Amino acid sequence: MNIIKSNRIIMKLIFWLKSLSRRISPRTEINIFGLKRDGANDCIRLVYVINLTRQKKRWEQFAKEARIQKISGKRNLFDFCERVAAVDGSAIKTDDVISSDIDKTYNLKEQFYVDPDPRLIHIVNNNIVISMTPEEIAVAQSHLKAWNKMVNENISYALILEDDVFFENNFAEQANLVWQELPQQREDGYRFDILYLSYREVDRGAEKNIHSINLFRPVRGLWWLSGYVLSYGGAIKLLNALPIRGPVDLWINHQFNKLDVFATSISIISQRLDWKSDNKYSILPVLSQVGIQSDKSLLLLERKVGSKPIFAISSDDAERASLQIALSLLGYRCCNLVSDEFFEDTARLIDNAQPLPFDAYIDVAGIVSRYKQLEVQYPEAVFILTARNLNAVDNTVEAISDMSAKIAERRKHHGAFLNYFSNRPEKLLIINGSNVEGWDRLCNFLGCDVPDVAFPNMDPFPKMDKLNINVSGQVPIKVADCDLLEHDVHPWIMPAAKLSNFGQTEITRYGTRTGSFTRCYSDNFEYINAAYWKILENTFPSNLARFQSENLSLLDEGGIRMILRKQKSGNRDYTSASIASNAKYRYGRFEVELKPAKAEGVLTAFFLHRNDPWQEIDLEFLGKDTSRILVNVYYNPGEEGTNYNYGNRGTPVLINLGFDAADNFHRYAIEWESDEIRWFVDDELVHVRGTWEPTPIPDLPMQFHINTWPSRSEDLAGRLNSQQLPINSDIRSFVLSAWMSPNLSCNDHYDYSNNMSVHIDSPKSGA
């Protein structure tokens, strides 16, 4: 479960240098393989290689890698290899997993035992249960298949490998040496249970005991289970220790005290650094909430990306939306912006062969039509057409080429485009963008592994004209001064340095439109409406408190009070309060009248939030300085249920209010629409973000939350002083509004997706 932290470019350079060094170095024969040696059973009989059936190219690459290693007797390592068909994580139904083999959940304590990161000390005893990802289950089942196969075939010693291994330059020499340094046979006839040849120590180093010059005995702290020698006796012990609980490389650390385990003093088998991986780690969401591994999450995303830049055209809105999300899931930063200013800036970059801010451009008018120039200026560029049929492709090129209003000239351009790339399938892909074939053909074309999520079949992205905006001109607007805080770094965040308007007080936006925000629901909190709100009784890793219903009370004059107390509750030393809507919303105006808590270490917030994928829009008060608000947006791509929850900091900025919010009640609002998010204070616009400023706009239904809680992050909120407790925040009212074109009302329907307003999942009575 180790997650490499290095930069991908550096990793590829290191891999290239290692490969070069190995090619020019003298070869040593390995003498520890054979059916029998001197009549003894003291040799490695077979090599089991775990490989997905659909990843034939990886098997071919592994074969080349194995044939480099020469075995005494004029043989090579591949002569001893047997393929073990890996379990495919994309096909796993977790409900069908045999519980006697795999326990699908594990505890944070089990992670902490292997990797005792001090940043987890405060939450390690909170009984945080983590569910394995399908990928982790598949890896565990694949190793289990190898162990069973070894026992069934009565193999004394087997080398078990995953197919992405790379044999280090000293592999043969070190393998021969360590075999000599291993203990003599035990009473059961075996010299050891497990011998690690490939591993990575936890960040603070593994706990170990030195056995010899080239061997140590690990106590705990080894990640990877990608290259190890297993004895028959060791396989029996592992099978008797089932079920595997958690990721298999984590679980096996918990078995070290029951096994005879050795590891080479340095890892002599590594993992290839030039291959991409779609592994997903169940621990990441927990770690990210306490500020750990954001850089490692980034690497996982970087490793997905294949060829770029990409220039794509599509036949309709649905295909365009599906392709954009598909490329986003692969880690591409995708653009479908069409403003004149954007085109001019991009054209200038292209003319000068400058690096482009986006990895993929989809239906960007005037860009794809320059395909000849693009190929010259960007030799690595590839092109994609999404179309259900060639007529649709024809219509698409007519629509985006911008060559002429005349159909004949457009078709001429279309023909020229296809002819230009004819017989060059490596440069042009024609794909049905809304068909299940999408992943296989798309990933093969780009050089990416197929992800374990379904190819997105998205509704068309909203068009600006559906908001009834007058797009003929733009008007200047002013917003409040703000300070940019450190942002996450991943494909769905544009670096602020590349944005001319982000953080500026004077910007331009589209002009007026017809319609208005219409109130759909309001609550003065004379009582807690259980049909609308639920009172939360839970916590999360970065929260020092546990939410409890008794910390929520009604105010005599109307409204609710959220109280933060110094009070023991389970593994928390504090308790506080939080409410969340039963309903989920897609777009709308969310206004809260409140007075936040003023105390170091305390946050008062209202926000929209969802997981799988993680998307969020925040307005928060930092108790250490209630004269400012923090606004933030988190974005991950995908459809409902897509397990993309990357991020830690988001994209926060601090905004000066010009008054102390803790002195009195004020009205604060978030307006969330398909093309823009706006934040208001007492009806005055203070901050606005459009698409890619610096993220795409969250586009999936989210729950609405209001809470007060003490943060574990002192850098963010300050150090909590329990002498200041109890302390409270007061919420006077909540108003939900939907943007309505003329002649519409909230009662017309619940799904307002056609006019790009609020999408409301109606709460069930008594929920």
CSV table of C-alpha atoms in Angstrom, one decimal, residues 564 595-604 621-627 661-663 708-711 714 716-729:
chain,number,residue,atom,x,y,z
A,564,LEU,CA,-19.1,23.8,21.5
A,595,LYS,CA,-23.4,35.1,14.1
A,596,PRO,CA,-20.3,32.9,14.2
A,597,ALA,CA,-18.4,31.7,17.2
A,598,LYS,CA,-15.3,33.9,18.0
A,599,ALA,CA,-12.5,31.7,19.5
A,600,GLU,CA,-9.1,30.4,18.4
A,601,GLY,CA,-9.4,27.0,16.9
A,602,VAL,CA,-13.1,27.1,16.1
A,603,LEU,CA,-14.8,27.1,12.7
A,604,THR,CA,-18.4,28.1,12.0
A,621,PHE,CA,-15.6,31.7,9.6
A,622,LEU,CA,-12.3,31.2,11.3
A,623,GLY,CA,-12.8,31.9,15.0
A,624,LYS,CA,-9.3,33.5,15.4
A,625,ASP,CA,-10.4,36.3,13.0
A,626,THR,CA,-14.1,36.8,12.4
A,627,SER,CA,-13.5,39.9,10.3
A,661,ALA,CA,-19.0,39.1,12.0
A,662,ALA,CA,-19.2,37.9,15.6
A,663,ASP,CA,-20.6,41.3,16.8
A,708,THR,CA,-19.6,24.7,14.4
A,709,TRP,CA,-16.5,22.6,15.3
A,710,PRO,CA,-12.9,22.8,16.6
A,711,SER,CA,-10.3,22.1,14.0
A,714,GLU,CA,-3.8,25.0,14.1
A,716,LEU,CA,-5.9,27.1,9.6
A,717,ALA,CA,-7.9,27.9,12.7
A,718,GLY,CA,-5.4,28.6,15.5
A,719,ARG,CA,-4.9,26.7,18.8
A,720,LEU,CA,-8.1,25.8,20.7
A,721,ASN,CA,-8.1,27.2,24.2
A,722,SER,CA,-10.6,25.1,26.3
A,723,GLN,CA,-10.7,28.0,28.9
A,724,GLN,CA,-12.9,29.8,26.3
A,725,LEU,CA,-15.5,27.1,26.3
A,726,PRO,CA,-18.4,26.7,26.1
A,727,ILE,CA,-18.9,29.0,23.1
A,728,ASN,CA,-21.6,29.2,20.6
A,729,SER,CA,-22.7,30.3,17.1
